[in-house]
PDB file of C-alpha atoms in Angstrom:
ATOM      1  CA  UNK A1490     112.865 103.928  82.094  1.00  0.00           C
ATOM      2  CA  UNK A1491     116.165 102.063  82.550  1.00  0.00           C
ATOM      3  CA  UNK A1492     117.929 105.077  83.641  1.00  0.00           C
ATOM      4  CA  UNK A1493     115.802 105.315  86.499  1.00  0.00           C
ATOM      5  CA  UNK A1494     117.175 105.490  90.122  1.00  0.00           C
ATOM      6  CA  UNK A1495     114.555 103.013  92.001  1.00  0.00           C
ATOM      7  CA  UNK A1496     113.346 102.861  95.301  1.00  0.00           C
ATOM      8  CA  UNK A1497     114.287  99.807  96.250  1.00  0.00           C
ATOM      9  CA  UNK A1498     115.459  97.227  99.389  1.00  0.00           C
ATOM     10  CA  UNK A1499     115.598  99.314 102.791  1.00  0.00           C
ATOM     11  CA  UNK A1500     113.795 103.001 102.021  1.00  0.00           C
ATOM     12  CA  UNK A1501     113.440 105.130 104.786  1.00  0.00           C
ATOM     13  CA  UNK A1502     110.394 107.459 105.477  1.00  0.00           C
ATOM     14  CA  UNK A1503     112.679 109.611 107.497  1.00  0.00           C
ATOM     15  CA  UNK A1504     110.667 111.727 110.140  1.00  0.00           C
ATOM     16  CA  UNK A1505     110.708 115.430 110.225  1.00  0.00           C
ATOM     17  CA  UNK A1506     112.795 117.052 113.212  1.00  0.00           C
ATOM     18  CA  UNK A1507     111.507 120.357 114.107  1.00  0.00           C
ATOM     19  CA  UNK A1508     112.808 123.173 116.652  1.00  0.00           C
ATOM     20  CA  UNK A1509     111.555 123.811 120.195  1.00  0.00           C
ATOM     21  CA  UNK A1510     109.878 126.585 118.502  1.00  0.00           C
ATOM     22  CA  UNK A1511     108.260 124.481 116.200  1.00  0.00           C
ATOM     23  CA  UNK A1512     110.129 125.352 112.585  1.00  0.00           C
ATOM     24  CA  UNK A1513     112.000 122.747 110.792  1.00  0.00           C
ATOM     25  CA  UNK A1514     115.144 121.768 111.934  1.00  0.00           C
ATOM     26  CA  UNK A1515     116.966 121.769 108.760  1.00  0.00           C
ATOM     27  CA  UNK A1516     120.611 120.490 111.360  1.00  0.00           C
ATOM     28  CA  UNK A1517     118.914 117.562 112.508  1.00  0.00           C
ATOM     29  CA  UNK A1518     117.542 117.152 109.226  1.00  0.00           C
ATOM     30  CA  UNK A1519     121.284 116.838 107.654  1.00  0.00           C
ATOM     31  CA  UNK A1520     122.526 115.054 110.797  1.00  0.00           C
ATOM     32  CA  UNK A1521     119.521 112.119 110.483  1.00  0.00           C
ATOM     33  CA  UNK A1522     120.476 112.206 106.566  1.00  0.00           C
ATOM     34  CA  UNK A1523     124.181 111.356 107.428  1.00  0.00           C
ATOM     35  CA  UNK A1524     123.187 109.073 109.914  1.00  0.00           C
ATOM     36  CA  UNK A1525     121.181 106.648 107.678  1.00  0.00           C
ATOM     37  CA  UNK A1526     123.891 106.552 104.846  1.00  0.00           C
ATOM     38  CA  UNK A1527     126.262 106.018 106.811  1.00  0.00           C
ATOM     39  CA  UNK A1528     124.272 103.215 108.079  1.00  0.00           C
ATOM     40  CA  UNK A1529     124.279 101.913 104.314  1.00  0.00           C
ATOM     41  CA  UNK A1530     120.360 101.904 104.329  1.00  0.00           C
ATOM     42  CA  UNK A1531     119.143 102.317  99.989  1.00  0.00           C
ATOM     43  CA  UNK A1532     117.014 105.410  99.671  1.00  0.00           C
ATOM     44  CA  UNK A1533     115.674 108.049 101.717  1.00  0.00           C
ATOM     45  CA  UNK A1534     112.056 108.921 101.568  1.00  0.00           C
ATOM     46  CA  UNK A1535     110.960 113.098 103.359  1.00  0.00           C
ATOM     47  CA  UNK A1536     107.573 114.094 103.996  1.00  0.00           C
ATOM     48  CA  UNK A1537     106.197 110.231 104.485  1.00  0.00           C
ATOM     49  CA  UNK A1538     103.461 108.873 107.031  1.00  0.00           C
ATOM     50  CA  UNK A1539     106.424 109.257 108.635  1.00  0.00           C
ATOM     51  CA  UNK A1540     107.339 112.477 108.343  1.00  0.00           C
ATOM     52  CA  UNK A1541     104.192 114.316 109.367  1.00  0.00           C
ATOM     53  CA  UNK A1542     103.584 115.515 105.894  1.00  0.00           C
ATOM     54  CA  UNK A1543      99.476 116.088 106.898  1.00  0.00           C
ATOM     55  CA  UNK A1544     100.283 118.606 109.863  1.00  0.00           C
ATOM     56  CA  UNK A1545     103.525 120.549 107.651  1.00  0.00           C
ATOM     57  CA  UNK A1546     102.364 123.810 105.101  1.00  0.00           C
ATOM     58  CA  UNK A1547     103.621 123.302 101.452  1.00  0.00           C
ATOM     59  CA  UNK A1548     106.944 125.270 102.368  1.00  0.00           C
ATOM     60  CA  UNK A1549     107.926 123.383 104.966  1.00  0.00           C
ATOM     61  CA  UNK A1550     107.644 120.586 102.847  1.00  0.00           C
ATOM     62  CA  UNK A1551     109.426 122.111 100.048  1.00  0.00           C
ATOM     63  CA  UNK A1552     111.620 122.840 102.789  1.00  0.00           C
ATOM     64  CA  UNK A1553     112.102 119.591 104.338  1.00  0.00           C
ATOM     65  CA  UNK A1554     112.833 117.890 100.051  1.00  0.00           C
ATOM     66  CA  UNK A1555     115.549 120.577  99.270  1.00  0.00           C
ATOM     67  CA  UNK A1556     117.748 119.682 102.539  1.00  0.00           C
ATOM     68  CA  UNK A1557     117.437 116.165 102.056  1.00  0.00           C
ATOM     69  CA  UNK A1558     117.560 116.098  98.671  1.00  0.00           C
ATOM     70  CA  UNK A1559     121.030 118.689  98.824  1.00  0.00           C
ATOM     71  CA  UNK A1560     122.352 117.218 101.643  1.00  0.00           C
ATOM     72  CA  UNK A1561     122.562 113.526 100.186  1.00  0.00           C
ATOM     73  CA  UNK A1562     124.023 114.880  97.406  1.00  0.00           C
ATOM     74  CA  UNK A1563     123.505 111.537  95.182  1.00  0.00           C
ATOM     75  CA  UNK A1564     124.858 109.474  98.101  1.00  0.00           C
ATOM     76  CA  UNK A1565     121.359 107.292  98.016  1.00  0.00           C
ATOM     77  CA  UNK A1566     118.537 108.066  96.257  1.00  0.00           C
ATOM     78  CA  UNK A1567     115.588 110.372  97.651  1.00  0.00           C
ATOM     79  CA  UNK A1568     112.152 110.408  96.606  1.00  0.00           C
ATOM     80  CA  UNK A1569     110.163 113.165  97.820  1.00  0.00           C
ATOM     81  CA  UNK A1570     106.633 112.252  98.823  1.00  0.00           C
ATOM     82  CA  UNK A1571     104.267 114.421  97.797  1.00  0.00           C
ATOM     83  CA  UNK A1572     101.213 113.728  97.715  1.00  0.00           C
ATOM     84  CA  UNK A1573      98.135 116.137  98.795  1.00  0.00           C
ATOM     85  CA  UNK A1574      94.673 116.049  99.828  1.00  0.00           C
ATOM     86  CA  UNK A1575      94.367 117.807  96.695  1.00  0.00           C
ATOM     87  CA  UNK A1576      95.455 117.698  92.530  1.00  0.00           C
ATOM     88  CA  UNK A1577      96.739 121.455  92.999  1.00  0.00           C
ATOM     89  CA  UNK A1578      98.615 121.345  95.752  1.00  0.00           C
ATOM     90  CA  UNK A1579     100.128 117.519  94.518  1.00  0.00           C
ATOM     91  CA  UNK A1580     101.709 118.659  91.742  1.00  0.00           C
ATOM     92  CA  UNK A1581     102.935 122.158  93.016  1.00  0.00           C
ATOM     93  CA  UNK A1582     104.655 119.353  95.442  1.00  0.00           C
ATOM     94  CA  UNK A1583     105.409 116.811  92.286  1.00  0.00           C
ATOM     95  CA  UNK A1584     107.198 119.941  90.536  1.00  0.00           C
ATOM     96  CA  UNK A1585     109.045 121.214  93.265  1.00  0.00           C
ATOM     97  CA  UNK A1586     110.571 117.890  93.681  1.00  0.00           C
ATOM     98  CA  UNK A1587     112.313 117.824  89.925  1.00  0.00           C
ATOM     99  CA  UNK A1588     113.150 121.069  90.374  1.00  0.00           C
ATOM    100  CA  UNK A1589     115.380 120.384  93.497  1.00  0.00           C
ATOM    101  CA  UNK A1590     116.884 117.831  91.498  1.00  0.00           C
ATOM    102  CA  UNK A1591     114.673 114.470  93.707  1.00  0.00           C
ATOM    103  CA  UNK A1592     114.672 111.088  92.275  1.00  0.00           C
ATOM    104  CA  UNK A1593     111.421 110.731  91.782  1.00  0.00           C
ATOM    105  CA  UNK A1594     107.835 110.981  94.315  1.00  0.00           C
ATOM    106  CA  UNK A1595     105.689 108.977  95.502  1.00  0.00           C
ATOM    107  CA  UNK A1596     102.128 110.148  95.594  1.00  0.00           C
ATOM    108  CA  UNK A1597      99.455 108.957  98.161  1.00  0.00           C
ATOM    109  CA  UNK A1598      96.029 109.178  97.734  1.00  0.00           C
ATOM    110  CA  UNK A1599      94.317 111.848  98.443  1.00  0.00           C
ATOM    111  CA  UNK A1600      92.512 111.804 101.659  1.00  0.00           C
ATOM    112  CA  UNK A1601      89.143 112.259 103.792  1.00  0.00           C
ATOM    113  CA  UNK A1602      86.793 112.282 101.297  1.00  0.00           C
ATOM    114  CA  UNK A1603      85.819 108.863  99.753  1.00  0.00           C
ATOM    115  CA  UNK A1604      86.978 109.185  95.986  1.00  0.00           C
ATOM    116  CA  UNK A1605      85.668 106.817  92.833  1.00  0.00           C
ATOM    117  CA  UNK A1606      88.376 104.463  90.679  1.00  0.00           C
ATOM    118  CA  UNK A1607      87.377 106.967  88.153  1.00  0.00           C
ATOM    119  CA  UNK A1608      88.455 110.061  90.222  1.00  0.00           C
ATOM    120  CA  UNK A1609      92.057 108.317  91.551  1.00  0.00           C
ATOM    121  CA  UNK A1610      93.056 107.364  87.782  1.00  0.00           C
ATOM    122  CA  UNK A1611      92.614 110.772  86.928  1.00  0.00           C
ATOM    123  CA  UNK A1612      93.751 111.961  90.094  1.00  0.00           C
ATOM    124  CA  UNK A1613      96.891 110.075  88.896  1.00  0.00           C
ATOM    125  CA  UNK A1614      97.066 110.827  85.554  1.00  0.00           C
ATOM    126  CA  UNK A1615      96.790 114.527  86.064  1.00  0.00           C
ATOM    127  CA  UNK A1616      99.846 114.133  88.597  1.00  0.00           C
ATOM    128  CA  UNK A1617     102.645 111.765  86.238  1.00  0.00           C
ATOM    129  CA  UNK A1618     102.037 114.718  83.689  1.00  0.00           C
ATOM    130  CA  UNK A1619     103.307 117.252  85.328  1.00  0.00           C
ATOM    131  CA  UNK A1620     106.328 115.944  85.976  1.00  0.00           C
ATOM    132  CA  UNK A1621     108.592 114.807  82.977  1.00  0.00           C
ATOM    133  CA  UNK A1622     108.167 111.703  81.447  1.00  0.00           C
ATOM    134  CA  UNK A1623     111.350 109.974  82.415  1.00  0.00           C
ATOM    135  CA  UNK A1624     110.628 110.861  86.132  1.00  0.00           C
ATOM    136  CA  UNK A1625     109.614 107.933  87.613  1.00  0.00           C
ATOM    137  CA  UNK A1626     106.433 107.905  89.876  1.00  0.00           C
ATOM    138  CA  UNK A1627     105.603 105.456  92.576  1.00  0.00           C
ATOM    139  CA  UNK A1628     101.880 105.338  93.623  1.00  0.00           C
ATOM    140  CA  UNK A1629     101.454 104.885  97.690  1.00  0.00           C
ATOM    141  CA  UNK A1630      98.422 103.408  99.654  1.00  0.00           C
ATOM    142  CA  UNK A1631      97.190 103.952 102.879  1.00  0.00           C
ATOM    143  CA  UNK A1632      93.587 102.941 103.158  1.00  0.00           C
ATOM    144  CA  UNK A1633      93.590 102.767 106.974  1.00  0.00           C
ATOM    145  CA  UNK A1634      94.524 106.590 107.131  1.00  0.00           C
ATOM    146  CA  UNK A1635      93.507 107.832 103.418  1.00  0.00           C
ATOM    147  CA  UNK A1636      90.305 106.403 103.327  1.00  0.00           C
ATOM    148  CA  UNK A1637      90.910 105.809  99.591  1.00  0.00           C
ATOM    149  CA  UNK A1638      92.487 102.501  98.783  1.00  0.00           C
ATOM    150  CA  UNK A1639      93.844 101.218  95.641  1.00  0.00           C
ATOM    151  CA  UNK A1640      93.021  98.297  94.254  1.00  0.00           C
ATOM    152  CA  UNK A1641      94.743  96.253  91.583  1.00  0.00           C
ATOM    153  CA  UNK A1642      92.039  96.997  88.716  1.00  0.00           C
ATOM    154  CA  UNK A1643      92.249 100.610  89.756  1.00  0.00           C
ATOM    155  CA  UNK A1644      95.850 100.474  89.403  1.00  0.00           C
ATOM    156  CA  UNK A1645      96.416  98.412  86.368  1.00  0.00           C
ATOM    157  CA  UNK A1646      94.820 101.303  84.617  1.00  0.00           C
ATOM    158  CA  UNK A1647      96.730 103.841  86.114  1.00  0.00           C
ATOM    159  CA  UNK A1648     100.083 101.555  84.945  1.00  0.00           C
ATOM    160  CA  UNK A1649      98.394 101.318  81.131  1.00  0.00           C
ATOM    161  CA  UNK A1650      98.040 105.100  80.961  1.00  0.00           C
ATOM    162  CA  UNK A1651     101.057 106.635  83.103  1.00  0.00           C
ATOM    163  CA  UNK A1652     103.782 104.940  81.577  1.00  0.00           C
ATOM    164  CA  UNK A1653     106.489 106.679  84.490  1.00  0.00           C
ATOM    165  CA  UNK A1654     104.532 105.006  87.712  1.00  0.00           C
ATOM    166  CA  UNK A1655     106.663 102.195  87.769  1.00  0.00           C
ATOM    167  CA  UNK A1656     105.318 101.340  91.375  1.00  0.00           C
ATOM    168  CA  UNK A1657     103.593 101.507  94.498  1.00  0.00           C
ATOM    169  CA  UNK A1658     103.837 101.150  97.874  1.00  0.00           C
ATOM    170  CA  UNK A1659     101.121  99.176  99.837  1.00  0.00           C
ATOM    171  CA  UNK A1660     100.855 100.250 103.717  1.00  0.00           C
ATOM    172  CA  UNK A1661      98.074  97.124 103.778  1.00  0.00           C
ATOM    173  CA  UNK A1662      98.920  94.157 104.611  1.00  0.00           C
ATOM    174  CA  UNK A1663      97.138  92.385 102.359  1.00  0.00           C
ATOM    175  CA  UNK A1664     100.359  89.205 100.953  1.00  0.00           C
ATOM    176  CA  UNK A1665      97.360  88.751  98.060  1.00  0.00           C
ATOM    177  CA  UNK A1666      96.873  92.094  96.970  1.00  0.00           C
ATOM    178  CA  UNK A1667     101.061  92.573  96.820  1.00  0.00           C
ATOM    179  CA  UNK A1668     101.180  89.890  94.553  1.00  0.00           C
ATOM    180  CA  UNK A1669      98.759  90.782  92.653  1.00  0.00           C
ATOM    181  CA  UNK A1670     100.263  94.270  92.144  1.00  0.00           C
ATOM    182  CA  UNK A1671     103.146  92.493  91.062  1.00  0.00           C
ATOM    183  CA  UNK A1672     101.313  91.270  87.705  1.00  0.00           C
ATOM    184  CA  UNK A1673     100.321  94.303  86.402  1.00  0.00           C
ATOM    185  CA  UNK A1674     103.071  95.044  83.295  1.00  0.00           C
ATOM    186  CA  UNK A1675     103.383  91.665  82.551  1.00  0.00           C
ATOM    187  CA  UNK A1676     105.892  91.869  86.206  1.00  0.00           C
ATOM    188  CA  UNK A1677     107.251  95.118  85.305  1.00  0.00           C
ATOM    189  CA  UNK A1678     105.415  96.817  88.088  1.00  0.00           C
ATOM    190  CA  UNK A1679     107.677  97.317  91.039  1.00  0.00           C
ATOM    191  CA  UNK A1680     105.486  96.307  94.612  1.00  0.00           C
ATOM    192  CA  UNK A1681     107.271  98.167  97.559  1.00  0.00           C
ATOM    193  CA  UNK A1682     105.417  97.075 101.271  1.00  0.00           C
ATOM    194  CA  UNK A1683     105.127  99.351 104.497  1.00  0.00           C
ATOM    195  CA  UNK A1684     103.998  96.202 107.127  1.00  0.00           C
ATOM    196  CA  UNK A1685     107.374  95.858 108.418  1.00  0.00           C
ATOM    197  CA  UNK A1686     106.581  92.304 109.275  1.00  0.00           C
ATOM    198  CA  UNK A1687     106.276  91.067 105.417  1.00  0.00           C
ATOM    199  CA  UNK A1688     109.353  92.726 104.722  1.00  0.00           C
ATOM    200  CA  UNK A1689     111.021  89.225 104.044  1.00  0.00           C
ATOM    201  CA  UNK A1690     107.768  88.156 102.787  1.00  0.00           C
ATOM    202  CA  UNK A1691     107.278  89.935 100.114  1.00  0.00           C
ATOM    203  CA  UNK A1692     110.859  90.162  98.872  1.00  0.00           C
ATOM    204  CA  UNK A1693     110.470  85.909  98.555  1.00  0.00           C
ATOM    205  CA  UNK A1694     107.498  86.272  96.197  1.00  0.00           C
ATOM    206  CA  UNK A1695     109.370  88.950  93.750  1.00  0.00           C
ATOM    207  CA  UNK A1696     109.088  92.460  95.775  1.00  0.00           C
ATOM    208  CA  UNK A1697     111.125  95.509  95.335  1.00  0.00           C
ATOM    209  CA  UNK A1698     111.609  96.471  98.992  1.00  0.00           C
ATOM    210  CA  UNK A1699     110.306  97.936 102.099  1.00  0.00           C
ATOM    211  CA  UNK A1700     109.068 101.349 103.304  1.00  0.00           C
ATOM    212  CA  UNK A1701     109.970 101.470 107.046  1.00  0.00           C
ATOM    213  CA  UNK A1702     109.751 103.793 109.375  1.00  0.00           C
ATOM    214  CA  UNK A1703     111.439 101.364 112.110  1.00  0.00           C
ATOM    215  CA  UNK A1704     114.310 100.806 110.187  1.00  0.00           C
ATOM    216  CA  UNK A1705     115.218 104.564 110.685  1.00  0.00           C
ATOM    217  CA  UNK A1706     115.966 103.462 114.517  1.00  0.00           C
ATOM    218  CA  UNK A1707     117.079  99.825 113.896  1.00  0.00           C
ATOM    219  CA  UNK A1708     118.469 100.202 110.544  1.00  0.00           C
ATOM    220  CA  UNK A1709     121.167  97.587 110.899  1.00  0.00           C
ATOM    221  CA  UNK A1710     118.627  94.981 111.496  1.00  0.00           C
ATOM    222  CA  UNK A1711     116.951  95.967 108.707  1.00  0.00           C
ATOM    223  CA  UNK A1712     120.355  96.059 106.483  1.00  0.00           C
ATOM    224  CA  UNK A1713     121.554  91.930 107.829  1.00  0.00           C
ATOM    225  CA  UNK A1714     117.542  91.400 106.357  1.00  0.00           C
ATOM    226  CA  UNK A1715     118.494  93.004 103.475  1.00  0.00           C
ATOM    227  CA  UNK A1716     121.978  91.203 102.892  1.00  0.00           C
ATOM    228  CA  UNK A1717     120.760  87.560 104.045  1.00  0.00           C
ATOM    229  CA  UNK A1718     118.580  88.011 100.852  1.00  0.00           C
ATOM    230  CA  UNK A1719     121.393  88.975  98.649  1.00  0.00           C
ATOM    231  CA  UNK A1720     123.012  85.871  99.378  1.00  0.00           C
ATOM    232  CA  UNK A1721     120.224  84.016  98.941  1.00  0.00           C
ATOM    233  CA  UNK A1722     120.103  82.985 102.348  1.00  0.00           C
ATOM    234  CA  UNK A1723     116.672  82.716 102.825  1.00  0.00           C
ATOM    235  CA  UNK A1724     116.739  80.538 106.544  1.00  0.00           C
ATOM    236  CA  UNK A1725     118.807  83.705 107.919  1.00  0.00           C
ATOM    237  CA  UNK A1726     117.078  86.333 106.221  1.00  0.00           C
ATOM    238  CA  UNK A1727     113.926  84.585 108.278  1.00  0.00           C
ATOM    239  CA  UNK A1728     115.299  84.270 111.384  1.00  0.00           C
ATOM    240  CA  UNK A1729     116.370  88.130 110.913  1.00  0.00           C
ATOM    241  CA  UNK A1730     112.988  88.920 110.142  1.00  0.00           C
ATOM    242  CA  UNK A1731     111.647  87.266 113.403  1.00  0.00           C
ATOM    243  CA  UNK A1732     114.443  88.872 115.428  1.00  0.00           C
ATOM    244  CA  UNK A1733     113.205  92.504 113.599  1.00  0.00           C
ATOM    245  CA  UNK A1734     109.863  91.985 114.177  1.00  0.00           C
ATOM    246  CA  UNK A1735     110.303  91.778 118.792  1.00  0.00           C
ATOM    247  CA  UNK A1736     112.170  95.109 118.466  1.00  0.00           C
ATOM    248  CA  UNK A1737     109.337  96.860 116.307  1.00  0.00           C
ATOM    249  CA  UNK A1738     106.505  95.472 118.200  1.00  0.00           C
ATOM    250  CA  UNK A1739     107.927  97.665 120.896  1.00  0.00           C
ATOM    251  CA  UNK A1740     108.142 100.936 118.634  1.00  0.00           C
ATOM    252  CA  UNK A1741     104.332 100.459 117.555  1.00  0.00           C
ATOM    253  CA  UNK A1742     103.210  99.519 121.169  1.00  0.00           C
ATOM    254  CA  UNK A1743     101.893 103.235 120.825  1.00  0.00           C
ATOM    255  CA  UNK A1744     102.300 106.329 119.036  1.00  0.00           C
ATOM    256  CA  UNK A1745     105.464 105.034 116.982  1.00  0.00           C
ATOM    257  CA  UNK A1746     106.486 108.599 115.228  1.00  0.00           C
ATOM    258  CA  UNK A1747     106.837 109.976 118.539  1.00  0.00           C
ATOM    259  CA  UNK A1748     108.969 107.067 119.654  1.00  0.00           C
ATOM    260  CA  UNK A1749     111.123 106.848 116.615  1.00  0.00           C
ATOM    261  CA  UNK A1750     112.003 110.707 117.482  1.00  0.00           C
ATOM    262  CA  UNK A1751     112.432 110.216 121.123  1.00  0.00           C
ATOM    263  CA  UNK A1752     115.012 107.778 120.732  1.00  0.00           C
ATOM    264  CA  UNK A1753     116.553 109.737 117.324  1.00  0.00           C
ATOM    265  CA  UNK A1754     116.853 112.624 119.835  1.00  0.00           C
ATOM    266  CA  UNK A1755     118.707 110.063 122.867  1.00  0.00           C
ATOM    267  CA  UNK A1756     120.869 109.099 120.271  1.00  0.00           C
ATOM    268  CA  UNK A1757     122.191 112.726 119.503  1.00  0.00           C
ATOM    269  CA  UNK A1758     120.625 112.111 115.853  1.00  0.00           C
ATOM    270  CA  UNK A1759     118.358 115.533 116.045  1.00  0.00           C
ATOM    271  CA  UNK A1760     117.652 118.055 118.402  1.00  0.00           C
ATOM    272  CA  UNK A1761     114.147 117.221 119.698  1.00  0.00           C
ATOM    273  CA  UNK A1762     111.463 115.067 119.737  1.00  0.00           C
ATOM    274  CA  UNK A1763     108.948 117.733 119.211  1.00  0.00           C
ATOM    275  CA  UNK A1764     106.370 116.514 117.053  1.00  0.00           C
ATOM    276  CA  UNK A1765     103.919 118.526 115.036  1.00  0.00           C
ATOM    277  CA  UNK A1766     100.398 119.173 117.088  1.00  0.00           C
ATOM    278  CA  UNK A1767      98.392 117.925 118.313  1.00  0.00           C
ATOM    279  CA  UNK A1768     100.415 115.042 117.930  1.00  0.00           C
ATOM    280  CA  UNK A1769     101.686 114.043 121.084  1.00  0.00           C
ATOM    281  CA  UNK A1770     105.402 114.196 121.900  1.00  0.00           C
ATOM    282  CA  UNK A1771     106.820 110.691 124.280  1.00  0.00           C
ATOM    283  CA  UNK A1772     107.527 112.732 128.109  1.00  0.00           C
ATOM    284  CA  UNK A1773     111.190 112.011 129.226  1.00  0.00           C
ATOM    285  CA  UNK A1774     109.920 109.219 131.623  1.00  0.00           C
ATOM    286  CA  UNK A1775     108.273 107.121 128.483  1.00  0.00           C
ATOM    287  CA  UNK A1776     111.275 107.645 126.001  1.00  0.00           C
ATOM    288  CA  UNK A1777     113.782 106.659 129.046  1.00  0.00           C
ATOM    289  CA  UNK A1778     111.646 103.549 128.973  1.00  0.00           C
ATOM    290  CA  UNK A1779     111.769 102.592 125.966  1.00  0.00           C
ATOM    291  CA  UNK A1780     115.022 102.986 125.463  1.00  0.00           C
ATOM    292  CA  UNK A1781     115.717 100.910 127.968  1.00  0.00           C
ATOM    293  CA  UNK A1782     113.165  98.097 126.276  1.00  0.00           C
ATOM    294  CA  UNK A1783     114.748  98.211 123.123  1.00  0.00           C
ATOM    295  CA  UNK A1784     118.671  97.619 125.205  1.00  0.00           C
ATOM    296  CA  UNK A1785     116.836  95.055 126.653  1.00  0.00           C
ATOM    297  CA  UNK A1786     115.438  93.269 123.270  1.00  0.00           C
ATOM    298  CA  UNK A1787     118.088  93.452 121.456  1.00  0.00           C
ATOM    299  CA  UNK A1788     120.709  92.434 124.073  1.00  0.00           C
ATOM    300  CA  UNK A1789     118.734  89.164 125.078  1.00  0.00           C
ATOM    301  CA  UNK A1790     118.249  88.472 121.224  1.00  0.00           C
ATOM    302  CA  UNK A1791     120.152  85.056 119.818  1.00  0.00           C
ATOM    303  CA  UNK A1792     123.173  86.368 117.971  1.00  0.00           C
ATOM    304  CA  UNK A1793     122.208  85.599 113.952  1.00  0.00           C
TER     305      UNK A1793
END
């Protein structure tokens, strides 16, 4: 297990660029991969919530993961989010991630139907056993979207039964629960936070990082927090976190994935801001207003 690559620090759940005729835009995906690596982020995470994965076909999800893994070419770890609405599809995507060279997988809870703790434990047992024993698996809980949540006792059962489940991304703003996850396996269980405003706080109590869609748009701000933490300069990290929260509030005021795509298109990184319908794109007017507001906010922020 010690040689595993892990998700850590600033992890980007990347958008899935689409062409005007609603296909996966692999060229834009390659440009986005290069851009984020050049911005010095720590890990890429295709086909997560930010990647609109519930609206992608199995083939589209596989193509997206293959494209990112191949183009990243080992420069940063790439972890594929493979969770699906049922165990069969999740295992297919998990095995595909292994075969195409991903460094590991994240697995969101199945969605729509409410499942018992026993059913969730069995789901993760079956998925983790379908991949090699040394292939890292992260749990992913986003109860506000997926209905099902992972409580601490359930995660303890999964960790006890699945040695290659090495951590969790938790996307609800519950610091008590996040810290309780950190006690699993005598403190060796990795915890990454979804809510961006908790990045510094989670790191201060022993977490491993943030998985942030906002960081795809303002990666320099997140990497600055990371660097201050690495230098043990917590006063600076606090100031940087507060500065970043100002920008996050702008990005998350409305359709946040649509905002990410609009900004990335305006920056010339992806070719269109098309969303997988029924999700809505930002209008050009709204996209221009967003860019102006972000520019003004960054210009007005006090240098740290």
